[in-house]
Coordinates of N, CA and C and ligand atoms in Angstrom, one line a residue:
M1 N -2.2 7.6 9.4 CA -1.3 8.5 8.9 C -2.0 9.6 8.1
I2 N -1.5 10.8 8.1 CA -2.1 12.0 7.4 C -1.1 12.6 6.5
D3 N -1.5 12.8 5.2 CA -0.7 13.5 4.3 C -1.2 14.9 4.2
F4 N -0.5 15.9 4.7 CA -1.0 17.2 4.9 C -0.9 18.2 3.8
H5 N -0.4 17.7 2.6 CA -0.3 18.5 1.4 C -0.2 17.6 0.2
C6 N -1.3 17.4 -0.4 CA -1.3 16.5 -1.6 C -2.2 17.0 -2.6
H7 N -1.8 17.1 -3.9 CA -2.6 17.5 -5.0 C -3.4 16.4 -5.6
L8 N -4.3 15.9 -4.9 CA -5.1 14.7 -5.3 C -5.6 14.9 -6.7
D9 N -6.2 16.0 -7.0 CA -6.8 16.3 -8.3 C -5.8 16.2 -9.5
L10 N -4.5 16.3 -9.3 CA -3.6 16.4 -10.4 C -2.9 15.0 -10.7
Y11 N -3.3 14.0 -9.9 CA -2.8 12.6 -10.3 C -3.6 12.2 -11.5
P12 N -3.0 11.3 -12.3 CA -3.7 10.8 -13.5 C -5.0 10.1 -13.2
D13 N -5.0 9.4 -12.0 CA -6.2 8.7 -11.6 C -6.6 9.1 -10.2
P14 N -7.2 10.3 -10.0 CA -7.5 10.7 -8.6 C -8.4 9.8 -7.8
H15 N -9.4 9.3 -8.6 CA -10.4 8.4 -7.9 C -9.7 7.1 -7.3
G16 N -8.7 6.6 -8.1 CA -8.0 5.4 -7.7 C -7.1 5.7 -6.5
V17 N -6.5 6.9 -6.5 CA -5.6 7.3 -5.4 C -6.5 7.5 -4.1
A18 N -7.6 8.1 -4.3 CA -8.5 8.4 -3.2 C -9.0 7.0 -2.6
A19 N -9.4 6.1 -3.4 CA -9.8 4.8 -2.9 C -8.7 4.0 -2.2
E20 N -7.5 4.1 -2.7 CA -6.4 3.4 -2.1 C -6.1 4.1 -0.7
C21 N -6.2 5.4 -0.6 CA -6.0 6.1 0.7 C -7.0 5.6 1.7
A22 N -8.2 5.5 1.2 CA -9.3 5.0 2.1 C -9.0 3.6 2.6
R23 N -8.6 2.7 1.6 CA -8.3 1.3 2.0 C -7.2 1.2 3.0
R24 N -6.2 2.1 2.9 CA -5.1 2.1 3.9 C -5.4 2.9 5.1
G25 N -6.5 3.5 5.2 CA -6.8 4.3 6.4 C -6.1 5.6 6.5
L26 N -5.7 6.1 5.4 CA -4.9 7.3 5.3 C -5.8 8.6 5.1
T27 N -5.5 9.6 5.9 CA -6.2 10.9 5.7 C -5.4 11.8 4.9
I28 N -6.0 12.6 4.0 CA -5.2 13.5 3.3 C -5.8 14.9 3.2
L29 N -5.0 15.9 3.2 CA -5.4 17.3 3.0 C -5.2 17.5 1.5
S30 N -6.3 17.6 0.7 CA -6.2 17.7 -0.7 C -6.2 19.2 -1.1
V31 N -5.1 19.7 -1.5 CA -4.9 21.1 -1.8 C -5.2 21.4 -3.2
T32 N -5.7 22.6 -3.5 CA -6.0 22.9 -4.9 C -5.1 24.1 -5.3
T33 N -5.0 24.3 -6.6 CA -4.1 25.4 -7.1 C -4.9 26.6 -7.6
T34 N -6.2 26.3 -7.9 CA -7.1 27.4 -8.4 C -8.5 27.3 -7.8
P35 N -9.2 28.4 -7.5 CA -10.5 28.4 -7.0 C -11.5 27.6 -8.0
S36 N -11.2 27.7 -9.3 CA -12.1 27.0 -10.2 C -11.9 25.5 -10.2
A37 N -10.8 25.0 -9.6 CA -10.6 23.6 -9.4 C -11.3 23.0 -8.1
Y38 N -11.7 23.9 -7.3 CA -12.2 23.5 -5.9 C -13.3 22.6 -5.9
R39 N -14.4 22.9 -6.6 CA -15.6 22.1 -6.6 C -15.4 20.7 -7.1
G40 N -14.7 20.6 -8.2 CA -14.4 19.3 -8.8 C -13.5 18.4 -7.9
T41 N -12.5 19.1 -7.2 CA -11.7 18.4 -6.3 C -12.4 18.0 -5.0
A42 N -13.3 18.9 -4.5 CA -14.1 18.5 -3.4 C -15.0 17.3 -3.6
A43 N -15.4 17.2 -4.9 CA -16.2 16.1 -5.3 C -15.5 14.7 -5.2
L44 N -14.2 14.8 -5.2 CA -13.4 13.5 -5.0 C -13.4 13.1 -3.5
A45 N -13.7 14.0 -2.6 CA -13.7 13.7 -1.2 C -15.0 13.1 -0.7
T46 N -15.2 11.9 -1.2 CA -16.5 11.2 -0.8 C -16.4 10.6 0.6
R47 N -15.2 10.7 1.2 CA -15.1 10.2 2.6 C -14.6 11.3 3.5
E48 N -14.9 11.2 4.8 CA -14.4 12.1 5.8 C -12.9 12.2 5.8
T49 N -12.2 11.2 5.4 CA -10.8 11.1 5.5 C -10.1 12.0 4.4
I50 N -10.9 12.6 3.5 CA -10.3 13.5 2.5 C -10.8 14.9 2.8
R51 N -10.0 15.8 3.1 CA -10.4 17.2 3.4 C -9.9 18.0 2.2
T52 N -10.7 18.9 1.7 CA -10.3 19.7 0.6 C -10.0 21.2 0.9
A53 N -8.8 21.6 0.5 CA -8.4 23.0 0.8 C -8.6 23.9 -0.5
L54 N -9.0 25.1 -0.3 CA -9.3 26.1 -1.4 C -8.0 26.8 -1.6
G55 N -7.4 26.8 -2.8 CA -6.1 27.4 -3.0 C -6.1 28.4 -4.2
L56 N -5.0 29.2 -4.3 CA -4.7 29.9 -5.5 C -3.2 30.0 -5.4
H57 N -2.6 29.1 -6.2 CA -1.1 28.9 -6.1 C -0.4 30.2 -6.6
P58 N 0.7 30.6 -5.9 CA 1.4 31.8 -6.3 C 1.9 31.7 -7.8
E59 N 2.2 30.5 -8.3 CA 2.7 30.4 -9.6 C 1.7 30.7 -10.6
L60 N 0.4 30.7 -10.2 CA -0.7 31.0 -11.1 C -1.4 32.3 -10.8
A61 N -0.8 33.1 -9.9 CA -1.4 34.3 -9.4 C -1.7 35.3 -10.6
K62 N -0.8 35.4 -11.5 CA -1.0 36.4 -12.6 C -2.2 36.0 -13.4
E63 N -2.2 34.7 -13.9 CA -3.3 34.3 -14.8 C -4.6 34.1 -14.1
R64 N -4.6 33.9 -12.8 CA -5.9 33.6 -12.1 C -6.3 34.6 -11.1
L65 N -5.8 35.8 -11.3 CA -6.1 36.9 -10.4 C -7.7 37.1 -10.4
G66 N -8.3 36.9 -11.6 CA -9.7 37.1 -11.7 C -10.5 36.1 -10.9
E67 N -9.9 35.1 -10.3 CA -10.7 34.1 -9.6 C -10.7 34.5 -8.1
L68 N -10.3 35.6 -7.7 CA -10.3 36.0 -6.3 C -11.8 36.1 -5.8
A69 N -12.7 36.6 -6.7 CA -14.1 36.7 -6.3 C -14.6 35.3 -6.0
L70 N -14.3 34.4 -6.8 CA -14.7 33.0 -6.6 C -14.1 32.4 -5.3
F71 N -12.9 32.8 -5.1 CA -12.2 32.4 -3.8 C -13.1 32.9 -2.6
E72 N -13.5 34.2 -2.7 CA -14.2 34.8 -1.6 C -15.5 34.1 -1.3
S73 N -16.2 33.6 -2.4 CA -17.5 32.9 -2.1 C -17.2 31.5 -1.6
L74 N -16.2 30.8 -2.1 CA -16.0 29.4 -1.8 C -15.4 29.2 -0.4
I75 N -14.7 30.2 0.1 CA -14.0 30.1 1.4 C -15.0 29.7 2.6
K76 N -16.2 30.1 2.4 CA -17.2 29.8 3.4 C -17.5 28.3 3.5
E77 N -17.1 27.5 2.5 CA -17.4 26.1 2.4 C -16.4 25.2 3.0
T78 N -15.2 25.7 3.4 CA -14.1 24.8 3.9 C -13.3 25.4 5.0
G79 N -12.8 24.6 5.9 CA -12.0 25.1 6.9 C -10.5 25.1 6.6
F80 N -10.2 24.8 5.3 CA -8.8 24.7 4.9 C -8.5 25.6 3.6
V81 N -7.4 26.3 3.7 CA -7.0 27.1 2.5 C -5.6 26.7 2.1
G82 N -5.4 26.4 0.8 CA -4.1 26.0 0.3 C -4.3 25.4 -1.1
E83 N -3.4 25.5 -1.9 CA -2.1 26.0 -1.7 C -2.1 27.5 -2.0
V84 N -1.6 28.3 -1.1 CA -1.4 29.7 -1.3 C 0.0 30.2 -0.8
G85 N 0.3 31.4 -1.2 CA 1.6 31.9 -0.7 C 2.3 32.8 -1.7
L86 N 3.6 32.8 -1.6 CA 4.4 33.7 -2.5 C 5.6 32.9 -3.0
D87 N 6.1 33.2 -4.2 CA 7.2 32.5 -4.7 C 8.2 33.6 -5.3
G88 N 9.4 33.7 -4.7 CA 10.3 34.7 -5.1 C 11.4 34.1 -5.9
S89 N 11.3 32.9 -6.5 CA 12.3 32.3 -7.3 C 12.4 33.1 -8.7
A90 N 13.5 32.9 -9.4 CA 13.7 33.7 -10.6 C 12.6 33.6 -11.6
R91 N 12.0 32.4 -11.7 CA 10.9 32.2 -12.7 C 9.6 33.0 -12.4
F92 N 9.3 33.2 -11.1 CA 8.0 33.9 -10.8 C 8.1 35.2 -10.2
R93 N 9.4 35.7 -9.9 CA 9.6 37.0 -9.2 C 8.9 38.1 -10.0
R94 N 8.9 38.0 -11.3 CA 8.4 39.1 -12.1 C 6.9 39.3 -12.0
F95 N 6.2 38.3 -11.4 CA 4.8 38.5 -11.2 C 4.5 38.8 -9.7
W96 N 5.5 39.3 -9.0 CA 5.5 39.5 -7.6 C 4.2 40.4 -7.2
A97 N 4.0 41.5 -7.9 CA 2.9 42.3 -7.5 C 1.5 41.6 -7.6
D98 N 1.3 40.7 -8.6 CA 0.1 39.9 -8.6 C 0.1 38.9 -7.5
Q99 N 1.2 38.3 -7.2 CA 1.3 37.3 -6.2 C 0.9 37.9 -4.8
L100 N 1.5 39.1 -4.6 CA 1.3 39.8 -3.3 C -0.2 40.2 -3.2
Q101 N -0.8 40.6 -4.3 CA -2.2 41.0 -4.2 C -3.1 39.8 -3.9
V102 N -2.8 38.7 -4.5 CA -3.6 37.5 -4.3 C -3.4 37.0 -2.9
F103 N -2.1 36.8 -2.5 CA -1.9 36.2 -1.1 C -2.4 37.1 0.0
E104 N -2.2 38.4 -0.1 CA -2.7 39.3 0.9 C -4.2 39.2 1.0
R105 N -4.9 39.2 -0.1 CA -6.4 39.1 -0.2 C -6.9 37.8 0.4
V106 N -6.2 36.7 0.1 CA -6.6 35.4 0.6 C -6.4 35.3 2.1
I107 N -5.4 35.9 2.6 CA -5.1 35.9 4.1 C -6.1 36.8 4.8
Q108 N -6.4 37.9 4.2 CA -7.4 38.8 4.7 C -8.8 38.1 4.8
L109 N -9.1 37.4 3.7 CA -10.4 36.7 3.7 C -10.5 35.6 4.7
A110 N -9.3 34.9 5.0 CA -9.3 33.9 6.0 C -9.6 34.5 7.3
E111 N -9.0 35.6 7.6 CA -9.2 36.3 8.9 C -10.7 36.8 9.0
K112 N -11.2 37.4 7.9 CA -12.6 37.9 7.9 C -13.6 36.7 8.2
N113 N -13.2 35.5 7.8 CA -14.1 34.4 7.9 C -13.8 33.6 9.2
G114 N -13.1 34.1 10.1 CA -12.9 33.5 11.4 C -11.7 32.6 11.5
G115 N -10.8 32.6 10.5 CA -9.6 31.8 10.6 C -9.7 30.4 9.9
R116 N -8.6 30.0 9.2 CA -8.6 28.8 8.5 C -7.2 28.1 8.8
I117 N -7.2 26.8 8.5 CA -5.9 26.1 8.5 C -5.3 26.4 7.1
L118 N -4.1 27.0 7.0 CA -3.5 27.5 5.8 C -2.3 26.7 5.4
S119 N -2.3 26.1 4.2 CA -1.1 25.4 3.7 C -0.4 26.3 2.8
I120 N 0.8 26.7 3.2 CA 1.5 27.9 2.6 C 2.8 27.6 1.9
H121 N 2.9 28.1 0.7 CA 4.1 28.0 -0.2 C 4.9 29.2 0.1
S122 N 6.2 29.0 0.3 CA 7.1 30.2 0.6 C 8.5 30.2 0.0
R123 N 8.6 29.5 -1.2 CA 9.9 29.4 -1.8 C 10.5 30.7 -2.1
A124 N 11.7 30.9 -1.6 CA 12.5 32.2 -1.8 C 11.6 33.4 -1.4
A125 N 10.7 33.2 -0.4 CA 9.8 34.3 -0.1 C 9.4 34.2 1.4
A126 N 10.1 33.5 2.2 CA 9.6 33.2 3.6 C 9.4 34.5 4.4
S127 N 10.3 35.5 4.3 CA 10.1 36.7 5.1 C 8.9 37.5 4.6
A128 N 8.7 37.5 3.3 CA 7.5 38.3 2.8 C 6.2 37.6 3.2
V129 N 6.2 36.2 3.2 CA 5.1 35.5 3.6 C 4.8 35.8 5.1
L130 N 5.8 35.8 5.9 CA 5.6 36.1 7.4 C 5.2 37.5 7.6
D131 N 5.7 38.4 6.7 CA 5.2 39.8 6.9 C 3.7 39.9 6.7
V132 N 3.2 39.2 5.6 CA 1.8 39.3 5.4 C 1.0 38.6 6.5
L133 N 1.5 37.4 7.0 CA 0.8 36.7 8.0 C 0.7 37.6 9.3
S134 N 1.8 38.3 9.6 CA 1.8 39.1 10.8 C 0.8 40.3 10.8
K135 N 0.4 40.7 9.6 CA -0.6 41.7 9.5 C -2.0 41.2 9.8
Y136 N -2.2 39.9 9.7 CA -3.6 39.3 9.9 C -3.5 38.2 10.9
P137 N -3.3 38.5 12.2 CA -3.1 37.5 13.2 C -4.4 36.6 13.4
G138 N -5.5 37.0 12.9 CA -6.7 36.2 13.0 C -7.0 35.3 11.8
A139 N -6.0 35.2 10.9 CA -6.1 34.4 9.7 C -6.2 32.9 9.9
G140 N -5.7 32.4 11.1 CA -5.8 31.0 11.4 C -4.4 30.4 11.7
V141 N -4.3 29.1 11.3 CA -3.0 28.4 11.6 C -2.2 28.2 10.4
P142 N -1.1 28.9 10.2 CA -0.3 28.7 9.0 C 0.5 27.4 9.1
V143 N 0.5 26.6 8.1 CA 1.3 25.4 8.0 C 2.2 25.6 6.9
M144 N 3.5 25.9 7.2 CA 4.5 26.2 6.1 C 4.8 24.8 5.4
H145 N 4.5 24.8 4.1 CA 4.7 23.6 3.3 C 6.1 23.6 2.7
W146 N 6.9 22.6 2.9 CA 8.2 22.5 2.3 C 9.0 23.8 2.6
F147 N 9.1 24.1 3.9 CA 9.8 25.4 4.2 C 11.3 25.3 3.8
S148 N 11.7 26.4 3.2 CA 13.1 26.3 2.7 C 13.8 27.7 3.0
G149 N 13.3 28.4 4.0 CA 13.9 29.7 4.3 C 15.2 29.5 5.1
T150 N 15.7 30.7 5.6 CA 16.9 30.7 6.4 C 16.6 30.2 7.9
P151 N 17.6 29.9 8.6 CA 17.4 29.5 10.0 C 16.7 30.7 10.8
A152 N 17.1 31.9 10.4 CA 16.5 33.1 11.1 C 15.0 33.2 10.7
E153 N 14.7 33.0 9.5 CA 13.3 33.0 9.1 C 12.5 31.9 9.7
L154 N 13.1 30.7 9.9 CA 12.5 29.6 10.6 C 12.1 30.0 12.0
R155 N 13.1 30.6 12.7 CA 12.9 31.0 14.1 C 11.7 32.0 14.2
R156 N 11.7 32.9 13.2 CA 10.5 33.9 13.2 C 9.2 33.1 13.0
A157 N 9.2 32.2 12.1 CA 8.0 31.4 11.8 C 7.5 30.7 13.1
V158 N 8.5 30.1 13.7 CA 8.2 29.3 15.0 C 7.6 30.3 16.0
S159 N 8.2 31.4 16.2 CA 7.8 32.4 17.2 C 6.4 32.9 16.9
M160 N 6.0 32.9 15.6 CA 4.7 33.3 15.2 C 3.6 32.2 15.3
G161 N 4.0 31.0 15.7 CA 3.1 29.9 15.9 C 2.8 29.1 14.7
C162 N 3.7 29.2 13.7 CA 3.5 28.4 12.5 C 3.7 26.9 12.7
W163 N 3.0 26.1 11.9 CA 3.3 24.6 11.9 C 4.1 24.4 10.6
F164 N 4.6 23.2 10.4 CA 5.4 22.8 9.3 C 5.0 21.5 8.7
S165 N 4.8 21.4 7.4 CA 4.6 20.1 6.8 C 5.8 19.7 6.0
V166 N 6.4 18.6 6.4 CA 7.7 18.1 6.0 C 7.5 16.9 5.0
G167 N 8.2 17.0 3.9 CA 8.1 15.9 2.9 C 9.4 15.4 2.4
P168 N 9.4 14.5 1.4 CA 10.6 13.8 1.0 C 11.7 14.8 0.5
G169 N 11.3 16.0 0.0 CA 12.3 17.0 -0.5 C 13.1 17.6 0.7
M170 N 12.6 17.5 1.9 CA 13.3 18.1 3.0 C 14.1 17.0 3.8
T171 N 13.6 15.8 3.8 CA 14.3 14.8 4.6 C 15.5 14.2 3.9
S172 N 15.6 14.5 2.5 CA 16.7 13.8 1.8 C 18.0 14.6 1.7
G173 N 17.9 15.9 2.2 CA 19.1 16.7 2.1 C 19.5 17.3 3.4
S174 N 20.8 17.8 3.5 CA 21.2 18.4 4.8 C 20.6 19.7 5.1
K175 N 20.3 20.5 4.1 CA 19.6 21.8 4.4 C 18.3 21.6 5.1
G176 N 17.5 20.7 4.5 CA 16.2 20.4 5.0 C 16.3 19.9 6.4
K177 N 17.2 19.0 6.6 CA 17.4 18.4 8.0 C 17.7 19.4 9.0
T178 N 18.6 20.4 8.6 CA 19.0 21.4 9.6 C 17.7 22.2 10.0
L179 N 16.9 22.5 9.0 CA 15.7 23.3 9.3 C 14.7 22.4 10.2
I180 N 14.6 21.2 9.9 CA 13.7 20.3 10.7 C 14.1 20.3 12.1
A181 N 15.4 20.3 12.3 CA 16.0 20.3 13.7 C 15.5 21.5 14.5
G182 N 15.2 22.6 13.8 CA 14.7 23.8 14.5 C 13.2 23.9 14.6
M183 N 12.5 22.9 14.2 CA 11.0 23.0 14.3 C 10.6 22.3 15.6
P184 N 9.6 22.8 16.2 CA 9.0 22.2 17.4 C 8.4 20.9 17.0
E185 N 8.7 19.7 17.7 CA 8.2 18.4 17.3 C 6.7 18.4 17.3
E186 N 6.1 19.1 18.2 CA 4.6 19.1 18.3 C 3.9 19.9 17.3
R187 N 4.7 20.6 16.4 CA 4.1 21.3 15.3 C 4.5 20.9 13.9
V188 N 4.9 19.6 13.8 CA 5.4 19.0 12.5 C 4.4 18.0 12.0
V189 N 3.9 18.1 10.8 CA 3.1 17.1 10.1 C 3.9 16.7 8.9
I190 N 3.4 15.7 8.2 CA 4.1 15.2 7.0 C 3.3 15.4 5.7
E191 N 3.9 15.5 4.6 CA 3.3 15.7 3.3 C 4.0 15.0 2.2
S192 N 3.2 14.7 1.1 CA 3.8 14.1 -0.1 C 4.1 15.2 -1.1
D193 N 3.3 16.2 -1.2 CA 3.3 17.2 -2.3 C 3.2 16.5 -3.7
G194 N 2.6 15.3 -3.6 CA 2.4 14.5 -4.9 C 1.3 15.2 -5.7
P195 N 1.3 15.1 -7.0 CA 2.2 14.3 -7.8 C 3.5 15.1 -8.2
F196 N 3.7 16.3 -7.7 CA 4.8 17.1 -8.1 C 6.2 16.5 -7.6
V197 N 6.2 15.9 -6.4 CA 7.4 15.2 -6.0 C 7.5 13.8 -6.6
Q198 N 8.6 13.5 -7.1 CA 8.8 12.2 -7.7 C 9.6 11.3 -6.8
K199 N 9.3 10.0 -6.9 CA 10.1 9.0 -6.2 C 10.3 7.8 -7.2
S200 N 11.6 7.4 -7.4 CA 11.9 6.4 -8.4 C 11.3 6.7 -9.8
G201 N 11.4 8.0 -10.2 CA 11.0 8.4 -11.5 C 9.5 8.4 -11.8
R202 N 8.7 8.4 -10.7 CA 7.2 8.5 -10.9 C 6.7 9.3 -9.7
P203 N 5.5 9.9 -9.8 CA 5.0 10.7 -8.7 C 4.8 9.9 -7.4
V204 N 5.3 10.6 -6.4 CA 5.1 9.9 -5.0 C 3.6 9.8 -4.7
L205 N 3.3 8.8 -3.9 CA 1.9 8.6 -3.5 C 1.8 8.9 -2.0
P206 N 0.6 9.3 -1.6 CA 0.5 9.7 -0.2 C 0.8 8.6 0.9
W207 N 0.8 7.4 0.5 CA 1.2 6.3 1.5 C 2.7 5.9 1.4
E208 N 3.4 6.7 0.6 CA 4.8 6.4 0.5 C 5.7 7.4 1.3
L209 N 5.3 7.6 2.5 CA 6.0 8.6 3.3 C 6.8 8.0 4.5
D210 N 7.0 6.7 4.4 CA 7.8 6.0 5.4 C 9.2 6.5 5.7
E211 N 9.8 6.9 4.5 CA 11.2 7.4 4.7 C 11.2 8.7 5.4
V212 N 10.2 9.5 5.2 CA 10.1 10.8 5.9 C 9.9 10.6 7.4
T213 N 9.0 9.7 7.8 CA 8.9 9.5 9.3 C 10.1 8.8 9.9
Q214 N 10.7 8.0 9.0 CA 12.0 7.3 9.5 C 13.0 8.3 9.8
V215 N 13.2 9.3 8.9 CA 14.3 10.3 9.2 C 13.9 11.2 10.4
L216 N 12.6 11.5 10.5 CA 12.2 12.3 11.6 C 12.5 11.5 12.9
G217 N 12.2 10.2 12.9 CA 12.5 9.4 14.1 C 13.9 9.4 14.5
E218 N 14.8 9.3 13.4 CA 16.2 9.3 13.7 C 16.7 10.7 14.3
M219 N 16.1 11.8 13.7 CA 16.5 13.1 14.2 C 16.0 13.4 15.6
W220 N 14.8 12.9 15.9 CA 14.2 13.2 17.1 C 14.5 12.2 18.2
K221 N 15.3 11.2 17.9 CA 15.6 10.1 18.8 C 14.3 9.5 19.3
E222 N 13.4 9.3 18.4 CA 12.0 9.0 18.7 C 11.6 7.7 18.0
S223 N 11.3 6.6 18.7 CA 10.9 5.4 18.0 C 9.5 5.5 17.3
A224 N 8.7 6.4 17.9 CA 7.3 6.5 17.4 C 7.0 7.8 16.7
A225 N 7.9 8.2 15.7 CA 7.8 9.4 15.0 C 6.5 9.4 14.2
S226 N 6.1 8.3 13.6 CA 4.9 8.3 12.8 C 3.7 8.5 13.7
E227 N 3.7 8.0 14.9 CA 2.5 8.2 15.8 C 2.5 9.7 16.2
L228 N 3.7 10.3 16.4 CA 3.7 11.7 16.8 C 3.2 12.6 15.7
V229 N 3.6 12.4 14.5 CA 3.2 13.3 13.4 C 1.7 13.0 13.1
C230 N 1.3 11.8 13.3 CA -0.1 11.5 13.1 C -1.0 12.2 14.1
E231 N -0.6 12.1 15.4 CA -1.3 12.8 16.5 C -1.3 14.3 16.2
N232 N -0.2 14.9 15.8 CA -0.1 16.3 15.5 C -1.1 16.6 14.4
G233 N -1.1 15.8 13.4 CA -2.0 16.1 12.3 C -3.5 16.0 12.7
R234 N -3.8 15.1 13.5 CA -5.2 15.0 14.0 C -5.6 16.2 14.8
R235 N -4.7 16.6 15.7 CA -5.0 17.8 16.5 C -5.2 19.0 15.6
L236 N -4.4 19.1 14.5 CA -4.5 20.3 13.6 C -5.8 20.2 12.8
L237 N -6.2 19.0 12.3 CA -7.4 18.8 11.6 C -8.6 19.1 12.5
N238 N -8.5 18.7 13.7 CA -9.7 18.9 14.6 C -9.8 20.4 15.0
S239 N -8.8 21.2 14.8 CA -8.9 22.6 15.2 C -9.5 23.4 14.0
A240 N -9.8 22.7 12.9 CA -10.4 23.4 11.8 C -11.8 23.9 12.1
K241 N -12.2 25.0 11.6 CA -13.5 25.6 11.9 C -14.6 24.9 11.2
L242 N -14.3 24.3 10.1 CA -15.4 23.6 9.3 C -14.9 22.2 8.9
Ligands
MN301 MN1 2.2 21.8 -3.6

């Protein structure tokens, strides 16, 4: 199994979580929220099964704008970028100009460096995210994390070649399920988004995604949904440049 969007460094005991993932044969894409967190998080990846993505989260764009130079030097070290994107929700909309500056620069750098696998946040901002991606077609493979746009925005993302990482927040409600139904099965992977996502009052762990694959299986009329998302994830990981 592969957890395609997990904030390993933000768990209270990241080393313990990493060791348990290894014990269970679980692969994770360990995303970061700031360039300055990248090196320390990459140091947690003592095994091939943990891949570390370089990120600059849109919620932190204003305060971490100054880390773009660090982003530019670190991107040469990894085939994965994330968490990056835009957030148009009420709380973060006022920092839109900074968010846009950061996201556009990050996508431009991904293209300049030959393309990356991109784990992308697009809450209340799907159209704007797709607008930026369409300007840089060589930026790599966008994986829309917890996509929550409109059906029309979803169709546009699909037509642009986007992948989707689906987590517990999407499979538990009808809006998420409607969107999942519009995603090509061969471009869906799964994610925990832990420790931000909670399960039974505590942060969800990367190996607790059975409910997600179960719902996907029911929706796809597929008995082997976990094998399918696993194979999708492997194909995506293998397409990384580094
Ligand atoms: Mn996240």
